[in-house]
Short mmCIF file of C-alpha atoms in Angstrom, two decimals:
data_model
loop_
_atom_site.label_atom_id
_atom_site.label_comp_id
_atom_site.label_asym_id
_atom_site.label_seq_id
_atom_site.Cartn_x
_atom_site.Cartn_y
_atom_site.Cartn_z
CA MET A 191 -92.76 108.28 -176.84
CA ARG A 192 -95.96 109.22 -175.01
CA VAL A 193 -97.88 106.40 -176.69
CA LEU A 194 -95.32 103.75 -175.71
CA LEU A 195 -94.99 105.07 -172.18
CA LEU A 196 -98.73 105.21 -171.58
CA ALA A 197 -99.20 101.69 -172.97
CA THR A 198 -96.39 100.49 -170.68
CA LEU A 199 -97.99 102.10 -167.62
CA ILE A 200 -101.43 100.64 -168.31
CA ASN A 201 -100.08 97.14 -168.97
CA ALA A 202 -97.97 97.24 -165.81
CA PHE A 203 -101.02 98.24 -163.76
CA GLY A 204 -103.00 95.25 -165.03
CA ASN A 205 -100.09 92.86 -164.54
CA GLY A 206 -99.48 94.07 -161.00
CA ALA A 207 -103.14 93.64 -160.08
CA TYR A 208 -103.33 90.15 -161.59
CA LEU A 209 -100.07 88.89 -160.09
CA THR A 210 -101.34 89.84 -156.64
CA THR A 211 -104.34 87.52 -156.98
CA SER A 212 -103.20 85.03 -159.64
CA VAL A 213 -102.46 82.12 -157.33
CA LEU A 214 -105.77 82.53 -155.50
CA PHE A 215 -107.65 82.74 -158.81
CA LEU A 216 -105.99 79.61 -160.15
CA THR A 217 -106.58 77.60 -156.98
CA THR A 218 -110.09 78.74 -156.00
CA VAL A 219 -111.75 79.67 -159.32
CA ALA A 220 -109.90 77.40 -161.74
CA GLY A 221 -109.53 74.63 -159.15
CA LEU A 222 -105.90 73.84 -160.00
CA SER A 223 -103.52 72.24 -157.53
CA PRO A 224 -100.19 73.91 -156.68
CA ALA A 225 -98.42 71.14 -158.63
CA MET A 226 -100.50 71.86 -161.74
CA ILE A 227 -99.74 75.56 -161.44
CA ALA A 228 -96.02 74.92 -161.10
CA ILE A 229 -95.98 72.61 -164.14
CA GLY A 230 -97.89 75.11 -166.25
CA LEU A 231 -95.67 78.04 -165.29
CA SER A 232 -92.51 76.01 -165.90
CA ALA A 233 -93.75 74.94 -169.34
CA GLY A 234 -94.55 78.55 -170.16
CA ALA A 235 -91.12 79.71 -169.02
CA GLY A 236 -89.45 77.17 -171.30
CA ALA A 237 -91.62 78.16 -174.26
CA GLY A 238 -90.80 81.81 -173.67
CA VAL A 239 -87.05 81.22 -173.60
CA LEU A 240 -87.11 79.19 -176.82
CA SER A 241 -89.27 81.64 -178.74
CA THR A 242 -87.86 85.05 -177.84
CA THR A 243 -85.15 85.31 -180.51
CA PRO A 244 -87.19 83.89 -183.45
CA LEU A 245 -90.10 86.15 -182.53
CA GLY A 246 -87.74 89.12 -182.34
CA TYR A 247 -86.65 88.28 -185.88
CA LEU A 248 -90.29 88.33 -186.98
CA ALA A 249 -90.68 91.76 -185.39
CA ASP A 250 -87.73 93.02 -187.46
CA ARG A 251 -89.00 91.35 -190.63
CA TYR A 252 -92.66 92.34 -190.50
CA GLY A 253 -92.51 95.52 -188.44
CA PRO A 254 -92.45 95.86 -184.63
CA LYS A 255 -95.61 97.98 -184.44
CA ARG A 256 -97.74 95.32 -186.08
CA LEU A 257 -96.24 92.54 -183.97
CA SER A 258 -96.60 94.56 -180.75
CA ILE A 259 -100.31 95.02 -181.40
CA LEU A 260 -100.70 91.34 -182.27
CA ALA A 261 -98.92 90.31 -179.06
CA VAL A 262 -101.10 92.36 -176.71
CA LEU A 263 -104.28 91.21 -178.48
CA VAL A 264 -103.23 87.59 -178.02
CA LEU A 265 -102.48 88.28 -174.36
CA ALA A 266 -105.92 89.84 -173.88
CA GLY A 267 -107.56 86.74 -175.34
CA ALA A 268 -105.33 84.29 -173.48
CA TYR A 269 -105.93 85.84 -170.06
CA THR A 270 -109.67 85.95 -170.72
CA ALA A 271 -109.54 82.28 -171.73
CA LEU A 272 -108.21 81.44 -168.26
CA LEU A 273 -111.84 81.71 -167.14
CA THR A 274 -112.52 78.43 -168.96
CA VAL A 275 -109.58 76.53 -167.43
CA HIS A 276 -110.31 73.81 -164.86
CA SER A 277 -107.66 71.17 -165.60
CA ALA A 278 -103.93 70.86 -166.15
CA VAL A 279 -103.67 70.49 -169.95
CA PRO A 280 -105.57 73.67 -170.92
CA PHE A 281 -103.63 75.60 -168.30
CA VAL A 282 -100.30 74.37 -169.64
CA LEU A 283 -101.31 75.32 -173.18
CA LEU A 284 -102.50 78.78 -172.15
CA SER A 285 -99.36 79.31 -170.06
CA CYS A 286 -97.29 78.62 -173.15
CA VAL A 287 -99.41 80.97 -175.26
CA ILE A 288 -99.08 83.73 -172.64
CA ALA A 289 -95.31 83.21 -172.36
CA VAL A 290 -94.79 83.22 -176.13
CA ALA A 291 -96.98 86.31 -176.60
CA THR A 292 -95.12 88.04 -173.76
CA ALA A 293 -91.81 87.19 -175.43
CA LEU A 294 -93.09 88.65 -178.69
CA ALA A 295 -94.26 91.80 -176.91
CA LYS A 296 -90.86 92.29 -175.26
CA GLY A 297 -88.87 91.87 -178.46
CA ALA A 298 -91.27 93.92 -180.57
CA ASN A 299 -91.57 96.73 -178.03
CA GLY A 300 -87.79 96.92 -177.73
CA ALA A 301 -87.44 97.13 -181.52
CA LEU A 302 -90.27 99.68 -181.69
CA ALA A 303 -88.63 101.89 -179.07
CA ALA A 304 -85.28 101.60 -180.86
CA GLY A 305 -86.91 102.46 -184.19
CA VAL A 306 -88.98 105.49 -183.21
CA VAL A 307 -86.52 107.12 -180.79
CA PRO A 308 -83.22 108.70 -181.89
CA ALA A 309 -80.21 106.62 -180.90
CA ALA A 310 -79.08 109.21 -178.36
CA GLU A 311 -82.47 109.01 -176.59
CA ARG A 312 -82.96 105.23 -176.56
CA LEU A 313 -81.47 104.63 -173.15
CA ARG A 314 -83.48 107.40 -171.51
CA MET A 315 -86.60 106.06 -173.20
CA ARG A 316 -85.92 102.58 -171.83
CA ALA A 317 -85.33 104.06 -168.39
CA ARG A 318 -88.67 105.88 -168.55
CA MET A 319 -90.38 102.64 -169.55
CA ARG A 320 -88.91 100.79 -166.57
CA SER A 321 -89.74 103.62 -164.20
CA LEU A 322 -93.37 103.57 -165.35
CA THR A 323 -93.41 99.78 -165.20
CA ASN A 324 -92.47 99.91 -161.54
CA ALA A 325 -95.01 102.64 -160.86
CA GLY A 326 -97.75 100.72 -162.67
CA MET A 327 -96.91 97.48 -160.92
CA GLY A 328 -97.01 99.23 -157.56
CA LEU A 329 -100.41 100.79 -158.25
CA GLY A 330 -101.68 97.50 -159.63
CA THR A 331 -100.52 95.67 -156.52
CA LEU A 332 -102.52 98.08 -154.39
CA ALA A 333 -105.59 97.52 -156.57
CA GLY A 334 -105.07 93.76 -156.41
CA SER A 335 -105.00 93.86 -152.63
CA VAL A 336 -108.71 94.82 -152.52
CA PRO A 337 -109.89 91.31 -153.54
CA LEU A 338 -107.63 89.90 -150.83
CA LEU A 339 -109.77 91.75 -148.31
CA VAL A 340 -113.03 90.72 -149.97
CA GLN A 341 -111.87 87.11 -150.48
CA GLY A 342 -114.49 86.27 -153.11
CA ASP A 343 -114.24 84.44 -156.41
CA VAL A 344 -116.05 87.27 -158.22
CA ALA A 345 -113.37 89.74 -157.14
CA TYR A 346 -110.61 87.50 -158.51
CA VAL A 347 -112.46 87.22 -161.83
CA VAL A 348 -112.86 91.00 -162.01
CA ILE A 349 -109.13 91.52 -161.54
CA LEU A 350 -108.41 88.98 -164.30
CA LEU A 351 -110.75 90.81 -166.69
CA VAL A 352 -109.22 94.16 -165.75
CA ASN A 353 -105.82 92.76 -166.69
CA ALA A 354 -107.17 91.53 -170.03
CA MET A 355 -108.77 94.93 -170.65
CA THR A 356 -105.45 96.72 -170.13
CA PHE A 357 -104.02 94.75 -173.06
CA LEU A 358 -106.90 95.88 -175.27
CA VAL A 359 -106.31 99.49 -174.24
CA ALA A 360 -102.60 99.07 -174.95
CA ALA A 361 -103.41 97.70 -178.43
CA LEU A 362 -105.57 100.73 -179.12
CA LEU A 363 -102.80 103.07 -177.98
CA LEU A 364 -100.17 101.28 -180.06
CA THR A 365 -102.18 101.91 -183.24
CA ARG A 366 -101.15 105.56 -182.77
CA ALA A 367 -97.44 104.72 -182.61
CA PRO A 368 -95.40 105.59 -185.70
CA GLN A 369 -94.47 102.87 -188.14
CA VAL A 370 -90.95 101.46 -188.08
CA ALA A 371 -89.55 100.30 -191.37
CA ARG A 372 -89.24 96.57 -191.87
CA GLN A 373 -85.68 95.35 -191.66
CA THR A 374 -84.00 92.88 -193.99
CA THR A 375 -81.03 90.67 -193.22
CA PRO A 376 -77.90 91.53 -195.26
CA ALA A 377 -77.54 89.31 -198.31
CA GLY A 378 -75.67 86.10 -197.67
CA GLY A 379 -75.98 86.30 -193.90
CA PRO A 380 -77.95 84.08 -191.51
CA ARG A 381 -81.47 85.17 -190.61
CA LEU A 382 -81.17 84.46 -186.89
CA VAL A 383 -77.83 86.20 -186.57
CA ALA A 384 -78.30 86.77 -182.83
CA LEU A 385 -78.18 83.02 -182.19
CA ARG A 386 -74.81 82.85 -183.98
CA ASP A 387 -73.36 85.80 -182.11
CA ARG A 388 -71.56 83.90 -179.37
CA ALA A 389 -70.16 87.02 -177.75
CA PHE A 390 -73.59 88.61 -177.42
CA LEU A 391 -75.08 85.36 -176.15
CA GLY A 392 -72.34 85.29 -173.53
CA PHE A 393 -73.29 88.79 -172.46
CA ALA A 394 -77.00 87.88 -172.42
CA ALA A 395 -76.34 84.83 -170.22
CA LEU A 396 -74.11 86.79 -167.81
CA ASP A 397 -76.47 89.73 -167.57
CA GLY A 398 -79.55 87.52 -167.34
CA LEU A 399 -78.11 85.60 -164.41
CA LEU A 400 -77.03 88.73 -162.53
CA THR A 401 -80.33 90.51 -163.20
CA SER A 402 -82.50 87.59 -162.12
CA THR A 403 -80.37 87.09 -159.01
CA TYR A 404 -80.57 90.70 -157.85
CA ASN A 405 -84.33 90.58 -158.37
CA ASP A 406 -84.52 87.53 -156.10
CA LEU A 407 -82.35 88.99 -153.34
CA LEU A 408 -85.19 91.06 -151.88
CA GLY A 409 -88.12 89.07 -153.23
CA LEU A 410 -86.89 85.62 -152.17
CA GLY A 411 -83.60 85.70 -150.27
CA LEU A 412 -84.51 88.31 -147.68
CA PRO A 413 -87.91 86.77 -146.76
CA LEU A 414 -86.21 83.40 -146.28
CA TRP A 415 -83.48 85.07 -144.24
CA LEU A 416 -85.99 86.83 -141.97
CA ALA A 417 -88.21 83.77 -141.61
CA THR A 418 -85.36 81.51 -140.51
CA GLY A 419 -84.01 83.52 -137.61
CA ALA A 420 -82.35 86.75 -138.73
CA HIS A 421 -83.49 88.48 -135.51
CA ALA A 422 -85.38 91.17 -137.44
CA PRO A 423 -89.15 91.69 -137.91
CA LEU A 424 -90.92 90.27 -140.96
CA TRP A 425 -92.48 93.63 -141.83
CA LEU A 426 -89.04 94.64 -143.11
CA ILE A 427 -89.93 92.68 -146.25
CA SER A 428 -92.55 95.30 -147.13
CA VAL A 429 -90.19 98.13 -146.19
CA THR A 430 -87.45 96.90 -148.50
CA LEU A 431 -89.87 96.36 -151.41
CA VAL A 432 -91.26 99.88 -150.99
CA ILE A 433 -87.72 101.28 -150.95
CA ASN A 434 -86.90 99.31 -154.08
CA THR A 435 -90.01 100.37 -155.99
CA ALA A 436 -89.68 104.02 -155.01
CA GLY A 437 -85.98 104.03 -155.86
CA CYS A 438 -86.54 102.56 -159.32
CA VAL A 439 -89.34 105.03 -160.07
CA LEU A 440 -87.39 108.08 -158.88
CA LEU A 441 -83.82 107.24 -159.91
CA GLN A 442 -83.99 105.18 -163.10
CA VAL A 443 -84.34 108.08 -165.57
CA ARG A 444 -81.81 110.21 -163.71
CA MET A 445 -79.27 107.37 -163.81
CA ALA A 446 -79.60 107.06 -167.59
CA ARG A 447 -78.77 110.72 -168.30
CA ASP A 448 -75.00 110.34 -168.09
CA VAL A 449 -74.68 107.01 -169.92
CA SER A 450 -73.88 107.25 -173.62
CA GLY A 451 -71.92 104.73 -175.64
CA LEU A 452 -70.66 101.25 -174.95
CA ALA A 453 -67.84 102.26 -172.59
CA ALA A 454 -70.16 104.29 -170.36
CA ALA A 455 -72.75 101.52 -170.35
CA ARG A 456 -70.09 99.00 -169.36
CA ARG A 457 -68.91 101.20 -166.48
CA SER A 458 -72.48 101.59 -165.26
CA ALA A 459 -73.01 97.81 -165.28
CA VAL A 460 -69.76 97.18 -163.42
CA ARG A 461 -70.52 99.81 -160.79
CA GLY A 462 -74.02 98.46 -160.31
CA SER A 463 -72.76 94.92 -159.74
CA VAL A 464 -70.19 96.04 -157.19
CA VAL A 465 -72.77 98.16 -155.32
CA ILE A 466 -75.17 95.19 -155.13
CA ALA A 467 -72.28 93.12 -153.79
CA ALA A 468 -71.90 95.71 -151.04
CA ALA A 469 -75.61 95.41 -150.23
CA CYS A 470 -75.16 91.65 -149.71
CA ALA A 471 -72.28 92.32 -147.33
CA VAL A 472 -74.39 94.78 -145.31
CA ILE A 473 -77.18 92.19 -144.94
CA ALA A 474 -74.61 89.65 -143.78
CA ALA A 475 -73.35 92.17 -141.21
CA GLY A 476 -76.80 92.13 -139.58
CA ALA A 477 -76.52 88.48 -138.59
CA GLY A 478 -76.69 87.98 -134.85
CA ARG A 479 -77.32 91.67 -134.13
CA SER A 480 -80.12 93.08 -132.04
CA PRO A 481 -83.47 93.45 -133.85
CA TRP A 482 -83.20 97.23 -134.20
CA LEU A 483 -79.62 97.12 -135.50
CA ALA A 484 -80.33 94.23 -137.86
CA GLY A 485 -83.42 96.06 -139.13
CA THR A 486 -81.44 99.25 -139.68
CA LEU A 487 -78.74 97.40 -141.60
CA ILE A 488 -81.34 95.65 -143.77
CA ALA A 489 -83.01 98.98 -144.60
CA VAL A 490 -79.60 100.46 -145.47
CA ALA A 491 -78.89 97.41 -147.62
CA ALA A 492 -82.18 97.96 -149.47
CA VAL A 493 -81.12 101.52 -150.31
CA ILE A 494 -77.70 100.34 -151.49
CA HIS A 495 -79.34 97.55 -153.49
CA VAL A 496 -81.63 99.87 -155.45
CA LEU A 497 -78.72 102.21 -156.22
CA GLY A 498 -76.85 99.26 -157.68
CA GLU A 499 -79.93 97.96 -159.46
CA VAL A 500 -80.63 101.16 -161.40
CA GLN A 501 -76.96 101.41 -162.44
CA LEU A 502 -76.75 97.77 -163.52
CA SER A 503 -80.02 97.85 -165.46
CA THR A 504 -79.06 101.11 -167.19
CA GLY A 505 -75.73 99.64 -168.21
CA SER A 506 -77.38 96.47 -169.50
CA TRP A 507 -79.79 98.33 -171.78
CA GLY A 508 -77.03 100.56 -173.06
CA ILE A 509 -74.90 97.54 -173.96
CA VAL A 510 -77.79 95.88 -175.81
CA PHE A 511 -78.57 99.00 -177.86
CA GLU A 512 -74.90 99.46 -178.74
CA LEU A 513 -74.22 95.85 -179.72
CA ALA A 514 -77.42 95.10 -181.66
CA PRO A 515 -77.25 95.80 -185.42
CA THR A 516 -79.78 98.36 -186.64
CA TRP A 517 -81.48 95.74 -188.82
CA ALA A 518 -81.76 93.18 -185.99
CA GLN A 519 -82.90 95.10 -182.92
CA GLY A 520 -85.89 92.78 -182.45
CA GLN A 521 -84.03 89.50 -182.45
CA TYR A 522 -81.21 90.89 -180.29
CA GLN A 523 -83.78 92.14 -177.80
CA GLY A 524 -85.24 88.63 -177.93
CA ALA A 525 -81.86 87.01 -177.29
CA TYR A 526 -81.33 89.38 -174.37
CA PHE A 527 -84.65 88.39 -172.81
CA ALA A 528 -83.84 84.72 -173.40
CA GLY A 529 -80.85 85.25 -171.15
CA ARG A 530 -83.20 86.72 -168.58
CA GLY A 531 -85.39 83.64 -168.87
CA LEU A 532 -82.45 81.34 -168.24
CA GLY A 533 -81.46 83.47 -165.28
CA ASP A 534 -84.97 83.16 -163.88
CA MET A 535 -84.51 79.39 -163.86
CA VAL A 536 -81.12 79.47 -162.10
CA ALA A 537 -81.48 82.36 -159.65
CA PRO A 538 -84.18 80.99 -157.27
CA PRO A 539 -82.32 77.77 -156.36
CA LEU A 540 -79.03 79.68 -156.21
CA VAL A 541 -80.34 82.30 -153.78
CA THR A 542 -82.24 79.72 -151.73
CA ALA A 543 -79.20 77.45 -151.40
CA CYS A 544 -76.97 80.34 -150.32
CA VAL A 545 -79.39 81.86 -147.79
CA LEU A 546 -80.73 78.64 -146.25
CA GLY A 547 -77.67 76.44 -146.70
CA LEU A 548 -74.83 78.83 -145.85
CA HIS A 549 -76.65 81.55 -143.88
CA THR A 550 -74.34 84.52 -143.30
CA TYR A 551 -71.62 83.07 -145.50
CA GLY A 552 -74.26 82.63 -148.21
CA TRP A 553 -74.82 86.40 -148.37
CA LEU A 554 -71.07 86.93 -148.59
CA LEU A 555 -70.91 84.34 -151.37
CA LEU A 556 -73.68 86.15 -153.23
CA GLY A 557 -71.74 89.38 -152.82
CA ALA A 558 -68.63 87.77 -154.29
CA PHE A 559 -70.79 86.41 -157.12
CA PHE A 560 -71.93 89.94 -158.05
CA ALA A 561 -68.45 91.41 -157.74
CA LEU A 562 -66.96 88.74 -160.00
CA GLY A 563 -69.89 88.93 -162.43
CA GLY A 564 -69.49 92.68 -162.69
CA LEU A 565 -65.82 92.35 -163.55
CA LEU A 566 -66.73 89.97 -166.38
CA TYR A 567 -68.70 92.68 -168.18
CA GLY A 568 -65.41 94.16 -169.38
CA PRO A 569 -63.98 91.19 -171.30
CA VAL A 570 -67.40 89.99 -172.49
CA THR A 571 -68.46 93.33 -173.98
CA ARG A 572 -65.04 93.97 -175.53
CA TRP A 573 -65.24 90.53 -177.17
CA ALA A 574 -68.72 91.39 -178.43
CA ALA A 575 -67.56 94.76 -179.77
CA ARG A 576 -64.78 93.08 -181.79
CA THR A 577 -67.11 90.54 -183.38
CA ARG A 578 -70.07 92.64 -184.54
CA PRO A 579 -72.06 91.15 -187.45
CA ALA A 580 -71.59 92.57 -190.94
CA GLY A 581 -73.32 95.89 -191.50
CA HIS A 582 -72.91 97.05 -187.91
CA PRO A 583 -70.36 99.71 -186.98
CA THR A 584 -67.81 98.61 -184.40
CA PRO A 585 -67.89 100.77 -181.26
CA ALA A 586 -64.75 102.72 -180.50
CA PRO A 587 -62.31 100.76 -178.34
CA SER A 588 -62.01 101.64 -174.68
CA LEU A 589 -59.45 100.92 -172.01
CA ILE A 590 -62.23 100.47 -169.41
#
């Protein structure tokens, strides 16, 4: 556990530092235009979505520890290779390599965590990993802000190399992780069983859309809302992000303590969705209010949002662990993250259209979207529980 958690923290620190300066590095050092950057990132996102499930299968087949180490080594090399990029084609290719390696790392790390941790501890382990991810990203963001003050190309290059170095350190740490036995597909069954599991794919699509949307509420929707006349100061953006980061770090593990089994995970996901819906309604209530009242309501909404977020994320992980067959944790983790990738494509235009196009009613529509989406967890997960692949025990039925 300590090895995985420390590797997660170090990687998150490097990622947070790089993301803070990535656009400036690509425009000033690499000399890429915003259009080139957008094309490269979009190509990478598509490659990541398409590769997550097959790469998860490889992690099951050849061992998640080996594939985790391979993934972070590739990422170290790919980020370092960005120093040689000065045109669109190499950037697109490297973006695809980074996205595919990241997809492999996610699937392999999920399978590794599932393999080395007892089933009863998997959810708490995943919660610890997310808590440390948020902490590492926050510390990395602070470190990445230093080059923004210096405003020099050398500083951007240093941050990029620091990010690459964190992957090398993570690879070294992962060599100390225990081995997880290679998994074989039951005789006569399909290899990529996750792609044939329509019920699980339905859950992955639903959860991916809700997760990506709640991530964009504070990161995209609220800034647009404040910038277009919400009668509240722009510094509330930083306040809400600090509340969110602190809440995830402090509450994520605690929230996972009482969730065990599919029924409990489902209840947690439903509650989380409904609570996030309430946060949208509180933001909408701030429309047309005085600056201090609108600001107060937005801060309250940020607190409500993070309470819903930690419940929804905990429920999501619990559902994945319960529904994935023991011999296919990697590819099911991959299919789950593919749903997240699809959600990342849909959520930004959805949130933007609601906030800018419908204003106050847009927030209410987003709230209704989360409430309805949360209610769908029940029928989707019950369908998935009834249709488990061969060799996987069916969870006990529940009336909830």
